[in-house]
Amino acid sequence: MKYCFGVDIGGTSVKLGLFDMDGTLLAKWEIRTRTDNCGQSILPNIADTILKHMDTLSISREEVTAIGVGVPAPVYQNGICGEAVNLGWQQKDVKQELEALTGRCVYVQNDANLAALGEMWKGAGTGCSNLIMVTLGTGVGGGVVMDGRLISGANGGAGEIGELIAEYEVQSDGSILPRNLEYYASATGIVRLAEKKLAANTRETGLVPGNVTAKAVFDSAKQGDAVAEEVLNDVAHYLGKALTDLAVVLDPEVLVIGGGVSKAGDILLRYVEKCSHIRSCKLVLASLGNDAGIYGAARFALSQGSL
Amino acid sequence: MKYCFGVDIGGTSVKLGLFDMDGTLLAKWEIRTRTDNCGQSILPNIADTILKHMDTLSISREEVTAIGVGVPAPVYQNGICGEAVNLGWQQKDVKQELEALTGRCVYVQNDANLAALGEMWKGAGTGCSNLIMVTLGTGVGGGVVMDGRLISGANGGAGEIGELIAEYEVQSDGSILPRNLEYYASATGIVRLAEKKLAANTRETGLVPGNVTAKAVFDSAKQGDAVAEEVLNDVAHYLGKALTDLAVVLDPEVLVIGGGVSKAGDILLRYVEKCSHIRSCKLVLASLGNDAGIYGAARFALSQGSL
């Protein structure tokens, strides 16, 4: 029997999954990310966890074909990770260090890119080979898969969908500030838009100034709250434009919306569909939730291993 | 000796190049594109030209490894071309038809995508493997090459950079019309912007209302003409935003500006650089001119042939 591991290193926890070669998730674990001491324990903790569970499950080293790892940082073509602020890492050779600790082949990629690959493999984009995923969470990230391959770019920086310019905002002094998609379409951005609207609002609304969450905006809009609906129209305007632009340049089969904000469900799709002009491309919600990263990491390891 | 042909089918003429396997252009020819009769003669004319020159140059069929062909249309994954309005073609199986006419392997791609590949191979992006090209001509097109591979998308429609939304224009009736990059940054768009500015202009200017060309705008701006400078600032604003967006999503090594408008030279780069926020990526002018398409076609044929 052959296996592979998918590892998703986040700022709070590390998720680990054991997969068979067909991509069935056989077991998963989660450990705390120890960011103290410049994150020096993170890779040893991952190696210990993998080796311990291999032992428990009687899996030999030879049966583990590879380990895929997602990191919240750009990953260069030589496999070295750029600075990962959330982990306390400066530039780090994750591949080499984790290979030394585990004795297995390790393949490293950016976490948002791997989530896109995971959704293509076993999630909302199953059966597609051209997919773009945008992740709406505290921030906005994304990943691009074309012809079944991850696009990582010259410096591992591809997929930064949150950095798309959404608007040139005129400041009170008349100067112009470019605002990116993340500024409007992240959970934080949705709250910001809502609070701003509430500050100038005289209508009845279920939203409480100073205490808005992205979830509350969606819940209120579902109830027909006019202020919440206006906020979502604004969010959808920026998101719809960004997705339309991505679709014309890259011609994907499917655009996947994931991340915490996507838990709002179909209402998010309805708003975005109204504000986008996407031909010959499906718009869907992610389906793997927090597991997208480990699926993608496993898929990446398997595909790299076969090159 | 082994050779390959690169063919670039345009609405007015077909360009053909004979290349050795290293990509040296040994000879090139141009024939008229006969768009009459639904463009039925185009492929037979190309085949005749290739076979005639092979005969003249004493090149045997076995010495021609492949023929690459660029068409002004999307090309699907099965090699079939979508409608090519400029050629009079409905959907057409260019690969099969030209293979039957020449007896050689034929590989077909969109012409703007091939121009990008050509610039990467032997032009402004030589040595790079992640490149985006935007072509500013009568229209605005483009091509994306990542990890040395053309991105053609699910339906062969990738690279349509001219379709990026540049602005939401408020109409006189208050409705909002999305305007794309082509509307502002094509030669036609530059003229439109200039004529609009001239209609409301009271300053001295070298531009003649009703008789503006894109070249005249650049020439006047070089002389310090304030109206022409304003027009180029507007063009550069839209182009700079588009290139910035492409750079953050795809992280290329180089952004290449080509097409007739790029003949304006360094002044175009200076204006665009002022309006873009591109990190870790070079912005350069295309260097192959009208030959980019045949270089790209040859490269595409050679790379497909080796798969």
XYZ file of C-alpha atoms in Angstrom, chain B residues 17-281:
265
model
C 8.697 31.812 -41.995
C 11.148 28.948 -42.440
C 13.124 28.208 -39.276
C 15.896 25.844 -38.316
C 15.521 23.898 -35.074
C 17.376 26.574 -33.089
C 14.842 29.187 -34.105
C 16.906 31.016 -36.696
C 14.604 32.586 -39.281
C 16.084 31.401 -42.601
C 13.543 32.913 -44.993
C 10.155 34.559 -44.891
C 7.343 35.229 -47.312
C 4.038 37.027 -47.309
C 0.937 36.235 -49.335
C -2.422 37.991 -49.584
C -5.226 36.584 -47.425
C -8.081 35.738 -49.783
C -11.122 36.253 -47.583
C -13.601 35.942 -50.469
C -15.724 32.807 -50.742
C -15.714 32.349 -46.930
C -11.920 32.241 -46.921
C -11.895 28.826 -48.599
C -8.628 29.474 -50.481
C -6.601 30.529 -47.446
C -5.345 27.114 -46.364
C -4.749 25.800 -49.934
C -2.781 28.993 -50.687
C -0.661 28.453 -47.575
C -0.017 24.819 -48.487
C 0.933 25.767 -52.055
C 3.347 28.420 -50.801
C 5.019 26.046 -48.346
C 5.322 23.192 -50.851
C 6.591 25.521 -53.601
C 9.313 26.984 -51.393
C 10.306 23.534 -50.105
C 10.734 22.536 -53.730
C 12.749 25.658 -54.599
C 14.995 25.229 -51.558
C 15.290 21.438 -52.072
C 13.778 20.666 -48.663
C 12.200 17.212 -48.439
C 8.977 16.495 -46.523
C 10.933 14.455 -44.004
C 13.076 17.462 -43.176
C 10.030 19.514 -42.115
C 9.266 18.469 -38.555
C 6.105 20.516 -38.144
C 4.106 23.568 -39.186
C 2.830 26.006 -36.560
C -0.125 28.207 -37.436
C -1.528 31.307 -35.724
C -5.135 32.287 -36.389
C -7.103 35.372 -35.320
C -9.635 33.275 -33.376
C -9.887 31.191 -30.228
C -8.514 27.667 -30.685
C -10.110 24.856 -28.713
C -8.190 22.058 -27.039
C -8.919 19.671 -29.935
C -7.180 22.116 -32.312
C -10.377 23.361 -33.941
C -10.659 27.137 -34.451
C -13.703 29.090 -33.432
C -15.174 31.711 -35.746
C -12.534 33.950 -37.369
C -14.554 36.947 -38.552
C -11.582 38.629 -40.268
C -10.976 35.550 -42.440
C -14.594 34.754 -43.268
C -14.303 31.441 -41.411
C -16.906 29.727 -39.339
C -15.541 27.045 -37.004
C -12.738 25.286 -38.892
C -10.473 22.295 -38.341
C -7.307 24.045 -39.511
C -5.046 21.299 -38.171
C -6.726 18.499 -40.085
C -7.199 20.477 -43.317
C -3.650 21.755 -43.498
C -2.194 18.376 -42.530
C -4.131 16.824 -45.415
C -2.837 19.517 -47.791
C 0.830 19.356 -46.705
C 1.345 15.890 -45.304
C 3.108 17.398 -42.278
C 2.100 17.754 -38.606
C 0.262 21.018 -37.998
C -0.224 22.767 -34.626
C -2.687 25.636 -34.349
C -2.992 28.405 -31.777
C -4.427 31.878 -31.347
C -2.228 34.504 -33.044
C -1.863 36.865 -30.059
C -0.907 33.956 -27.807
C 1.734 32.911 -30.329
C 3.129 36.454 -30.522
C 3.716 36.254 -26.748
C 5.449 32.900 -27.165
C 7.565 34.338 -29.999
C 8.698 37.287 -27.889
C 9.653 34.863 -25.122
C 11.600 32.642 -27.482
C 13.538 35.136 -29.552
C 12.329 38.618 -28.623
C 12.021 40.969 -25.665
C 11.506 38.093 -23.200
C 14.347 35.837 -24.277
C 15.494 33.739 -21.342
C 12.262 34.199 -19.399
C 9.658 31.516 -18.846
C 6.909 33.670 -17.292
C 5.789 36.449 -19.612
C 2.684 38.450 -20.394
C 2.371 40.344 -23.653
C -0.198 43.005 -24.377
C -0.638 44.011 -28.004
C -1.834 47.560 -28.648
C -3.038 47.848 -32.228
C -6.387 48.629 -33.829
C -7.640 46.516 -30.931
C -5.972 45.295 -27.756
C -5.000 41.645 -27.410
C -2.486 39.647 -25.513
C -0.963 36.373 -24.507
C 0.164 34.705 -21.305
C 3.065 32.265 -21.005
C 3.680 30.648 -17.614
C 6.455 28.154 -16.871
C 7.278 28.257 -20.574
C 3.794 27.095 -21.576
C 1.094 29.049 -23.351
C -2.022 29.550 -21.274
C -4.899 29.047 -23.664
C -7.727 28.449 -21.219
C -10.668 26.075 -21.228
C -12.077 27.357 -24.531
C -8.961 28.780 -26.145
C -10.036 32.244 -25.061
C -7.262 33.146 -22.629
C -5.141 36.264 -23.109
C -8.006 38.608 -24.000
C -6.380 41.444 -22.112
C -8.314 44.025 -24.139
C -11.506 42.763 -22.509
C -10.427 43.748 -18.983
C -12.921 46.207 -17.504
C -11.178 49.582 -17.384
C -13.941 51.891 -16.237
C -17.635 52.086 -15.443
C -18.706 55.061 -17.562
C -21.730 57.027 -16.391
C -24.026 57.723 -19.348
C -26.088 60.886 -19.890
C -29.219 59.021 -18.723
C -27.444 58.021 -15.503
C -26.982 54.389 -16.489
C -23.569 52.787 -16.143
C -21.669 51.206 -19.013
C -18.580 49.051 -18.431
C -15.771 50.109 -20.800
C -12.917 47.740 -21.489
C -9.185 48.378 -21.835
C -9.418 48.229 -25.629
C -11.824 51.184 -25.527
C -9.054 53.385 -24.105
C -5.682 51.850 -24.968
C -6.033 50.710 -28.600
C -4.938 53.037 -31.399
C -8.644 53.685 -31.975
C -9.149 54.349 -28.276
C -6.278 56.817 -28.092
C -7.773 58.724 -31.027
C -11.195 58.687 -29.329
C -9.776 60.073 -26.084
C -7.893 62.765 -27.985
C -10.882 63.845 -30.094
C -13.025 64.048 -26.963
C -10.454 66.209 -25.222
C -10.038 68.429 -28.293
C -13.804 69.019 -28.483
C -13.657 70.716 -25.069
C -10.204 72.264 -25.497
C -9.326 75.961 -25.651
C -5.540 75.627 -25.308
C -3.010 75.770 -28.109
C -2.240 72.294 -29.444
C -0.626 70.661 -32.439
C -3.420 68.075 -32.627
C -5.982 68.765 -35.346
C -9.589 67.971 -34.362
C -11.129 65.420 -36.707
C -7.705 64.393 -37.942
C -5.945 62.804 -34.954
C -3.876 59.615 -35.123
C -2.286 57.698 -32.240
C 1.111 58.530 -33.734
C 0.263 62.256 -33.773
C -0.639 62.076 -30.071
C 2.754 60.543 -29.200
C 4.652 62.910 -31.498
C 2.889 65.950 -30.006
C 3.489 64.725 -26.445
C 7.192 64.386 -27.248
C 7.111 68.115 -28.175
C 5.502 68.951 -24.825
C 1.975 69.467 -26.168
C -0.174 69.650 -22.989
C -3.328 68.232 -24.568
C -1.456 65.241 -26.013
C 0.234 64.711 -22.623
C -3.165 64.608 -20.927
C -4.407 62.023 -23.409
C -1.366 59.827 -22.763
C -1.809 60.211 -19.003
C -5.333 58.847 -19.391
C -4.189 55.967 -21.611
C -1.363 55.161 -19.197
C -3.748 55.225 -16.233
C -5.872 52.442 -17.728
C -2.952 50.491 -19.131
C -0.933 50.829 -15.932
C -3.818 49.522 -13.841
C -4.339 46.549 -16.161
C -0.652 45.624 -16.151
C -0.470 45.984 -12.371
C -3.452 43.655 -11.991
C -1.945 41.094 -14.362
C 1.358 41.241 -12.483
C -0.185 40.570 -9.054
C -2.275 37.638 -10.261
C 0.335 35.965 -12.458
C 3.724 37.170 -11.161
C 5.507 37.278 -14.547
C 9.200 38.053 -15.010
C 8.444 40.428 -17.835
C 5.519 42.396 -19.253
C 5.938 43.039 -22.974
C 4.067 45.786 -24.810
C 3.748 45.193 -28.543
C 1.536 46.088 -31.487
C 1.515 49.173 -33.700
C 1.086 51.599 -30.789
C 4.306 50.286 -29.189
C 6.267 51.790 -32.103
C 5.922 55.062 -30.168
C 8.918 53.711 -28.239
C 10.284 54.677 -24.845
C 7.777 57.479 -24.297
C 5.056 54.812 -23.984
C 7.062 52.932 -21.343
C 7.722 56.137 -19.391
C 4.025 57.005 -19.246
C 2.948 53.482 -18.285
C 5.676 53.113 -15.643
C 4.434 56.296 -13.989
C 0.939 54.770 -13.665
C 1.752 51.212 -12.654
C 2.845 49.637 -9.395
C 4.750 46.641 -10.640
C 7.248 45.008 -8.325
C 9.832 42.419 -9.339
C 8.826 42.462 -12.992
